Amino acid sequence: MKLTLKIWRQKDRNDKGKIETYPIDNVSEHMSFLEMMDVLNEQLISEGKEPVAFDHDCREGICGMCSMFINGEAHGPDRGVTTCQLHMRKFNDGDTIYVEPFRAKGFPVIKDLVVDRTAFDRIQHAGGFISVNTSGNTQDANAIPIPKNDADKAFDAATCIGCGACVATCKNASAMLFVSAKVSQFALLPQGKVEAQQRVLNMVEQMDKEGFGNCTNTGACEIECPKGISLENIARMNREFLKAAVTAE
Amino acid sequence: MALTGLFLCVFLIGHLAGNLQLLKDGVEAKRAFNEYAHFMGTNIFIKVLSYLTYISILFHAIDGILLTVQNKKARPVKYAYEKPNTNSKWYSRSMAVLGTLILIFIVLHMQHFWYKMKVSSAPMALHTENMYQPRMVSQGVIEDTVVKVYYTTNGSYVPVSEVTVKGKEFYNNTEEQIKQIQNQYDPNYQPKGQNPKIGEGYKDLHSVVYAFFGHNKSDEGVTATDKTGLSANKYALPFVILYVVSMAVLAFHLMHGFASAFQSLGLNHRRYNKLIKITGTAFAIIVPLLFAIIPVVIYLTK
């Protein structure tokens, strides 16, 4: 395959950045998108140019590092996958492909396609934890009866890998899907009840502080989420938040 | 946004129920509608609801603007290439624009009807009816003559020619008659206090609406030369189009807004999601459609 890549290049946080055009040849349709980027970087290095910086780690769709906005969609045109699982067979010979970093005030660009997603870490620190007795008589989690339905929903919420595709996709750069998944995975389980009120209030407060936008329920995040996190979680967080906002002391 | 939005949905149903009465024309329907409009304008409970509605519209708009500003700030650098249609509906992303259009429409709409009815000091047409009175024209020949009468809020009729009207109040004597009394008895006679008020009329909102959307000049009771000043609107067609287009805008706003309000309030449940979605879509289509039918029908029939 022969492709024309239009890639965002930005030297550092303060650089204004711009789109550069790179032609690339001999792309196999079996390559993943990241492998294609590797080939491009080899080519750039051999030409004596600066390779394109991009995030990646596991390359099997579970780490949530690869954060590219490809041809107008987070993680590209395929559904339920991260960029590393996106294959070049989803594109056609001769295509022009735009590759941009995730765009949000909460995700400042560090270099080229690499963005700083520590805002998500700070939101997690604000409340994404539970209190567990670690003094030697920790209760076996399996000893607490939990309805299968709740356990399934909590697990589904917990599959969120924090990749930030929801923020990147949302027209408001809202982080509601991520935060709601992190709230829901605990809100559904007895272990999460202890800090439930404070958790949702603190995490939402941190989310707002980081400069993410508001949810207007367009539903784009749910469709672009590589892990299929459901909008149900956002409603659950809204419920938890309203309850806590009204009753918290 | 959700609470005010849902309250405004309820308001729409009430408003629509009132408006649908406009589809009926004729003396009875006109009187029924004007009585209804009078009730809506004077009942204390309705008054409280109307102030709640004004507050809701303002809050909904201001909150919407604030949120939109925040949301724009949340993405300072835009994408060079976007494909939003692959993951969301255009109207769900355009709520601010649709809402602004609706706000412009509300301002125009209030100027067209609400302002005339409630604020303007210009006298508004009052509800009149034609009464038929038998009169002997010559020996043994009796003919019906038409007498134009005001219908008062206490259920009586007063002939238009026999009263003076201030605002919507009727006064017994015309100034001419007072002068006559003065000349007859005592040139210095001044009527004590106020000229007695004998009743109040109904503002003729029905005819105002018909004159606004109707394109034929002559209409029973309402003509270009009517002293109430009502005449058919030269711009009836553009206004009918404006109203229909505005209702289409409202339909798309509701198409997203109705179900979205439930989600924002956390009312999402697998058993009821489909019901909310279907109700929202039906509401978004049926309510604006029924609103839009009214000016079209009036335009085509009047």
XYZ file of C-alpha atoms in Angstrom:
551
model
C 0.000 0.000 0.000
C 1.006 3.551 -0.732
C -0.183 6.158 1.732
C 0.098 9.863 2.400
C 0.409 10.617 6.118
C -0.462 13.998 7.515
C 1.033 13.974 10.996
C 0.987 16.581 13.783
C 4.547 17.605 14.640
C 5.231 19.604 17.781
C 8.683 19.964 19.304
C 7.621 20.449 22.923
C 4.806 21.724 25.145
C 5.354 25.331 24.153
C 5.789 24.814 20.435
C 2.817 25.827 18.281
C 3.088 22.719 16.149
C 1.848 21.983 12.642
C 0.779 19.214 10.296
C 3.572 17.693 8.186
C 3.024 15.484 5.159
C 4.953 12.207 4.741
C 4.545 9.798 1.829
C 5.058 6.143 2.741
C 5.330 3.120 0.487
C 5.315 -0.656 0.891
C 2.869 -0.710 3.773
C 1.527 -4.211 4.333
C -2.170 -4.502 5.088
C -1.284 -6.969 7.871
C 0.640 -4.326 9.782
C -0.868 -2.709 12.788
C -1.058 1.062 12.699
C 1.817 1.317 15.166
C 3.965 -0.987 13.026
C 3.277 1.292 10.088
C 4.407 4.202 12.289
C 7.576 2.223 13.141
C 8.272 1.839 9.426
C 7.743 5.539 8.919
C 10.152 6.344 11.747
C 12.817 4.001 10.287
C 12.391 5.877 7.039
C 12.657 9.264 8.745
C 15.775 8.219 10.686
C 17.465 6.965 7.516
C 16.650 10.311 5.914
C 18.279 12.034 8.875
C 14.975 13.482 10.092
C 13.498 13.483 13.576
C 11.231 10.421 14.082
C 7.620 10.952 15.134
C 7.151 10.581 18.900
C 4.133 8.479 19.890
C 3.047 6.606 22.998
C 2.861 2.808 23.075
C 3.539 0.026 25.496
C 1.833 -3.394 25.472
C 0.689 -3.410 21.838
C -2.070 -5.822 22.744
C -4.861 -3.401 23.585
C -4.740 -3.410 27.363
C -2.373 -0.669 28.460
C -4.206 2.284 26.937
C -1.014 4.112 25.990
C -1.392 4.525 22.234
C -3.273 7.732 21.872
C -3.774 8.736 18.285
C -6.626 10.548 16.634
C -6.643 8.938 13.214
C -8.680 10.316 10.328
C -11.062 12.129 12.605
C -11.586 9.315 15.113
C -9.896 8.274 18.345
C -7.917 5.061 17.657
C -8.987 5.247 14.015
C -11.947 3.920 12.064
C -12.224 0.464 13.693
C -14.502 -0.139 16.690
C -13.571 -1.627 20.060
C -9.823 -1.458 19.446
C -6.880 0.685 20.420
C -4.456 2.042 17.829
C -2.095 -0.923 18.263
C -4.923 -3.273 17.241
C -5.959 -1.189 14.271
C -4.790 -2.885 11.110
C -3.775 -1.259 7.875
C -6.373 -3.380 6.039
C -8.909 -0.855 7.316
C -7.384 1.630 4.874
C -7.117 1.650 1.111
C -4.147 2.075 -1.158
C -3.605 5.743 -1.903
C -5.424 6.998 1.193
C -4.457 10.187 2.955
C -4.430 9.621 6.712
C -4.491 12.383 9.298
C -2.739 11.499 12.565
C -3.183 13.930 15.433
C -2.657 13.793 19.179
C -5.665 13.566 21.526
C -6.835 17.147 21.916
C -8.005 18.470 25.282
C -7.019 21.155 27.754
C -6.611 18.320 30.287
C -4.260 16.453 27.896
C -1.485 18.916 26.962
C 0.746 17.754 24.099
C 4.263 16.877 25.260
C 5.735 16.126 21.846
C 4.245 15.218 18.445
C 1.562 12.631 19.226
C 2.432 12.157 22.897
C 0.070 13.773 25.376
C 0.287 14.173 29.130
C -2.523 12.119 30.644
C -1.524 12.482 34.283
C -4.794 14.366 34.790
C -6.415 10.906 34.820
C -3.974 9.796 37.531
C -4.857 12.803 39.667
C -8.564 12.039 39.257
C -7.873 8.456 40.375
C -5.887 9.692 43.361
C -8.838 11.876 44.358
C -11.049 8.882 45.060
C -10.402 5.805 42.914
C -9.524 3.545 45.849
C -11.102 1.561 48.681
C -10.105 1.023 52.302
C -8.921 -2.524 52.970
C -7.800 -3.970 56.290
C -4.190 -5.044 55.759
C -3.336 -5.937 59.358
C -3.251 -9.671 58.692
C -6.919 -10.502 58.957
C -7.993 -9.221 55.549
C -11.361 -10.624 54.576
C -11.456 -12.774 51.459
C -13.325 -10.763 48.839
C -15.095 -13.953 47.732
C -16.637 -14.293 51.175
C -18.858 -11.275 50.522
C -21.949 -12.259 48.534
C -22.419 -10.011 45.507
C -25.241 -10.392 42.961
C -23.889 -11.727 39.671
C -25.417 -8.833 37.761
C -23.644 -6.247 39.944
C -20.361 -8.124 39.770
C -20.611 -8.211 35.954
C -21.376 -4.510 35.706
C -18.564 -3.613 38.110
C -16.200 -5.761 36.058
C -17.336 -4.151 32.807
C -16.675 -0.710 34.308
C -13.292 -1.863 35.582
C -12.186 -2.850 32.071
C -11.613 0.858 31.389
C -7.921 1.198 30.528
C -7.860 4.991 30.937
C -6.716 5.556 27.358
C -8.563 8.854 27.053
C -10.371 8.064 23.796
C -13.570 9.306 25.430
C -12.026 12.722 26.083
C -10.441 12.828 22.632
C -13.733 11.992 20.924
C -16.075 14.129 22.992
C -16.919 17.437 21.355
C -16.625 18.972 24.841
C -13.427 17.081 25.763
C -15.378 15.687 28.712
C -13.860 12.948 30.857
C -17.204 11.747 32.196
C -17.004 8.239 30.722
C -13.605 7.578 32.297
C -14.508 9.057 35.682
C -17.892 7.326 35.714
C -16.254 3.956 35.005
C -13.880 4.493 37.904
C -16.745 5.556 40.177
C -19.016 2.733 39.040
C -16.576 -0.133 39.539
C -16.657 0.663 43.272
C -20.179 2.047 43.592
C -21.578 -1.321 42.510
C -19.688 -3.350 45.130
C -20.034 -3.516 48.931
C -16.296 -2.822 49.293
C -16.825 0.550 47.645
C -19.630 1.702 49.892
C -17.413 3.081 52.665
C -16.033 6.002 50.656
C -18.871 6.141 48.110
C -20.093 9.674 48.895
C -16.701 11.315 49.181
C -15.344 9.387 46.193
C -17.812 10.727 43.655
C -17.635 14.292 44.994
C -13.818 14.363 45.051
C -13.333 12.704 41.664
C -15.820 15.019 39.969
C -14.205 18.031 41.622
C -10.775 16.936 40.390
C -12.185 16.269 36.907
C -13.498 19.843 36.747
C -10.218 21.223 38.083
C -8.307 19.512 35.280
C -10.295 21.527 32.749
C -12.305 18.762 31.106
C -15.630 19.804 29.592
C -19.178 18.865 30.508
C -21.156 15.876 29.322
C -23.912 16.697 26.828
C -24.854 13.062 26.240
C -23.965 12.875 22.550
C -22.881 9.279 23.173
C -19.742 9.557 21.019
C -17.476 8.320 23.845
C -19.344 5.043 24.238
C -18.972 4.313 20.520
C -15.265 5.193 20.347
C -14.328 3.490 23.645
C -12.021 0.532 22.863
C -13.412 -1.304 25.895
C -17.095 -0.614 25.277
C -17.669 1.235 28.562
C -21.390 1.969 28.677
C -23.135 5.325 29.088
C -25.019 3.599 31.903
C -21.957 4.380 34.014
C -22.316 8.114 33.425
C -25.930 7.941 34.571
C -24.810 5.981 37.640
C -22.186 8.602 38.451
C -24.791 11.370 38.001
C -27.048 9.472 40.383
C -24.267 8.978 42.922
C -23.221 12.603 42.579
C -26.738 14.006 43.053
C -27.292 11.768 46.065
C -23.954 12.758 47.610
C -24.332 16.453 46.778
C -27.703 16.544 48.532
C -26.852 14.419 51.559
C -23.096 14.800 52.212
C -22.292 16.563 55.464
C -30.285 21.921 32.162
C -32.162 18.677 32.691
C -34.633 19.956 35.288
C -35.453 23.186 33.477
C -35.565 21.307 30.173
C -38.068 18.762 31.437
C -40.143 21.512 33.048
C -40.216 23.311 29.704
C -41.366 20.054 28.060
C -44.324 20.048 30.452
C -44.919 23.708 29.606
C -44.987 22.795 25.908
C -47.807 20.319 26.523
C -49.852 22.958 28.347
C -49.164 25.566 25.688
C -50.076 23.116 22.935
C -53.345 22.153 24.645
C -54.304 25.837 24.625
C -53.191 26.447 21.053
C -55.030 23.470 19.605
C -58.283 25.260 20.493
C -57.323 27.756 17.794
C -57.962 25.159 15.110
C -61.664 25.747 15.663
C -63.185 28.852 14.185
C -66.643 30.337 14.615
C -68.420 32.347 17.292
C -68.507 29.615 19.920
C -64.887 28.573 19.418
C -63.707 32.166 19.427
C -65.537 32.878 22.648
C -64.285 29.652 24.275
C -60.705 30.450 23.301
C -60.862 34.048 24.497
C -62.373 32.916 27.797
C -59.570 30.384 28.094
C -56.955 33.073 27.337
C -58.549 35.318 29.964
C -58.410 32.509 32.518
C -54.749 31.856 31.684
C -53.977 35.537 32.111
C -55.736 36.040 35.431
C -55.610 32.770 37.400
C -53.105 33.016 40.231
C -51.942 29.404 39.906
C -51.295 29.893 36.179
C -49.468 33.116 37.005
C -47.080 31.273 39.316
C -46.527 28.668 36.594
C -45.870 31.379 34.019
C -43.201 32.994 36.197
C -41.639 29.563 36.719
C -41.598 29.196 32.939
C -39.880 32.568 32.387
C -37.279 31.665 35.017
C -36.776 28.231 33.469
C -36.245 29.652 29.993
C -33.743 32.205 31.300
C -31.899 29.697 33.477
C -31.879 27.082 30.702
C -30.400 29.639 28.287
C -27.853 31.137 30.691
C -26.738 27.731 31.990
C -26.488 26.535 28.396
C -24.279 29.464 27.427
C -22.011 29.008 30.473
C -21.626 25.276 29.783
C -20.927 25.911 26.108
C -18.219 28.412 26.983
C -16.633 25.899 29.401
C -16.872 23.146 26.798
C -15.202 25.286 24.131
C -12.390 26.086 26.570
C -11.876 22.385 27.255
C -10.402 21.945 23.759
C -8.237 24.991 23.007
C -6.584 23.453 19.927
C -9.053 21.999 17.442
C -8.532 18.876 15.376
C -7.486 19.426 11.776
C -9.667 16.551 10.626
C -12.800 15.344 12.365
C -15.470 12.791 11.516
C -18.107 13.384 14.173
C -20.954 11.825 12.186
C -19.476 8.382 12.729
C -20.237 8.433 16.440
C -22.995 10.936 17.154
C -26.036 12.653 15.689
C -25.607 16.192 14.355
C -28.466 17.560 16.442
C -26.987 16.145 19.658
C -23.841 18.173 18.920
C -25.767 21.302 17.917
C -27.918 21.851 20.991
C -26.426 25.303 21.630
C -27.127 26.487 18.083
C -30.606 24.958 18.060
C -31.270 26.460 21.487
C -30.163 29.920 20.357
C -32.484 29.705 17.354
C -35.324 28.697 19.674
C -34.522 31.623 21.979
C -34.687 34.037 19.024
C -37.996 32.457 18.079
C -39.321 32.836 21.652
C -38.441 36.536 21.647
C -40.215 37.078 18.313
C -43.126 34.923 19.376
C -43.571 36.833 22.640
C -43.443 40.091 20.732
C -46.137 38.825 18.340
C -48.617 37.671 20.977
C -47.510 37.841 24.620
C -46.460 41.494 24.437
C -49.709 42.520 22.748
C -51.713 40.595 25.304
C -49.903 41.544 28.479
C -47.639 44.547 28.182
C -48.426 46.855 25.308
C -50.400 49.967 26.220
C -51.911 50.034 22.759
C -55.535 48.962 23.085
C -56.088 45.399 22.046
C -59.106 44.231 20.122
C -61.873 43.027 22.413
C -64.092 40.061 21.838
C -67.222 41.042 19.941
C -70.145 39.035 18.684
C -73.019 39.740 16.355
C -76.463 39.680 17.885
C -79.634 39.608 15.887
C -82.415 41.853 17.071
C -85.877 41.784 15.477
C -87.043 45.244 14.524
C -90.195 46.411 12.889
C -89.161 48.043 9.659
C -92.672 49.019 8.558
C -96.197 47.951 9.420
C -96.135 44.182 9.869
C -92.618 43.729 8.469
C -90.098 42.569 10.975
C -86.467 42.200 10.069
C -83.480 41.044 11.989
C -80.891 43.694 12.416
C -77.352 42.952 13.325
C -76.069 44.528 16.496
C -72.431 44.229 17.355
C -71.994 43.521 21.040
C -69.155 43.056 23.501
C -69.347 39.954 25.627
C -68.377 40.806 29.199
C -66.561 38.727 31.773
C -69.699 38.510 33.876
C -71.618 36.983 31.018
C -73.691 39.900 29.762
C -73.689 41.682 26.424
C -73.246 45.364 25.839
C -73.784 46.935 22.428
C -70.591 48.328 20.986
C -72.297 51.626 20.088
C -73.418 52.366 23.624
C -70.238 52.210 25.633
C -66.860 53.793 25.786
C -63.921 51.459 26.141
C -60.833 52.117 28.184
C -58.356 49.277 27.996
C -60.719 46.390 28.344
C -63.211 48.149 30.595
C -66.599 49.368 29.484
C -68.113 52.620 30.720
C -71.767 53.330 30.512
C -71.947 56.783 29.128
C -70.191 58.161 26.200
C -68.711 61.599 26.751
C -71.314 62.904 24.380
C -74.034 61.693 26.691
C -72.418 63.292 29.729
C -72.302 66.592 27.899
C -75.964 66.261 27.076
C -76.804 65.745 30.736
C -74.734 68.776 31.617
C -76.505 70.993 29.115
C -79.927 69.726 30.060
C -79.801 70.183 33.808
C -76.932 72.186 35.067
C -74.094 73.584 33.000
C -71.803 73.217 36.002
C -72.713 69.590 36.635
C -69.726 67.328 37.041
C -70.343 63.622 37.311
C -69.449 62.482 40.832
C -66.326 60.412 40.879
C -65.705 58.006 38.073
C -67.987 57.280 35.270
C -69.454 53.959 36.443
C -67.783 50.930 34.951
C -70.294 48.410 33.736
C -68.106 45.520 32.830
C -64.958 44.142 31.341
C -64.441 42.517 28.004
C -62.270 39.655 26.828
C -59.212 40.463 24.824
C -59.754 38.978 21.390
C -56.601 36.887 21.113
C -58.363 34.487 18.767
C -58.861 37.221 16.168
C -55.342 38.555 16.736
C -53.931 35.129 15.881
C -56.228 34.713 12.896
C -55.329 38.162 11.608
C -51.629 37.379 12.148
C -51.549 34.159 10.174
C -54.522 34.740 7.881
C -53.806 36.215 4.475
C -57.322 37.235 3.416
C -58.214 40.764 4.299
C -61.901 40.404 4.945
C -62.951 38.341 7.870
C -66.177 38.205 9.765
C -65.887 40.671 12.595
C -62.348 41.559 11.754
C -61.778 43.724 8.750
C -59.190 46.182 7.684
C -61.455 49.003 8.701
C -62.382 47.551 12.058
C -61.874 50.167 14.716
C -59.971 47.648 16.792
C -57.229 48.089 14.278
C -56.945 44.470 13.277
C -56.202 43.695 9.697
C -54.833 40.657 8.003
C -51.061 40.471 8.146
C -49.290 41.377 4.943
C -46.425 39.197 6.070
C -48.581 36.211 6.983
C -46.713 33.817 4.702
C -43.179 34.633 5.918
C -44.435 34.369 9.493
C -46.108 31.020 8.843
C -42.840 29.781 7.350
C -40.874 31.201 10.316
C -43.157 29.372 12.737
C -42.969 26.068 10.885
C -39.174 26.228 10.565
C -38.855 27.151 14.244
C -40.927 24.125 15.172
C -38.598 21.935 13.104
C -35.679 23.404 15.062
C -37.541 22.678 18.299
C -38.152 19.109 17.128
C -34.425 18.438 16.715
C -33.644 20.138 20.045
C -36.161 17.851 21.752
C -35.030 14.787 19.810
C -31.811 14.906 21.797
C -32.879 16.948 24.802
C -35.737 14.819 26.094
C -33.792 11.578 26.576
C -30.603 13.471 27.472
C -32.335 15.082 30.464
C -33.115 11.666 31.905
C -29.508 10.552 31.463
C -28.207 13.704 33.177
C -30.461 13.053 36.148
C -29.112 9.517 36.358
C -32.403 8.007 35.231
C -30.928 5.273 33.092
C -32.211 1.774 33.549
C -32.071 -1.107 31.107
C -35.757 -1.782 31.576
C -36.863 1.781 30.832
C -34.218 3.160 28.449
C -36.141 2.067 25.377
C -39.334 3.615 26.763
C -37.566 6.933 27.429
C -36.010 6.922 23.973
C -39.289 6.125 22.199
C -41.262 8.622 24.302
C -38.636 11.288 23.620
C -38.680 10.707 19.878
C -42.483 10.661 19.776
C -42.635 13.819 21.884
C -40.067 15.539 19.672
C -42.054 14.764 16.526
C -45.675 15.070 17.673
C -45.555 18.230 19.819
C -43.760 20.549 17.334
C -45.797 19.066 14.477
C -49.088 19.919 16.185
C -47.788 23.410 17.002
C -46.774 23.915 13.365
C -50.103 22.712 11.959
C -52.018 25.593 13.574
C -50.550 28.553 11.629
C -50.606 26.503 8.421
C -54.288 25.672 8.824
C -55.157 29.284 9.642
C -53.162 30.511 6.655
C -54.846 28.073 4.288
C -58.374 28.645 5.548
C -58.379 32.369 6.344
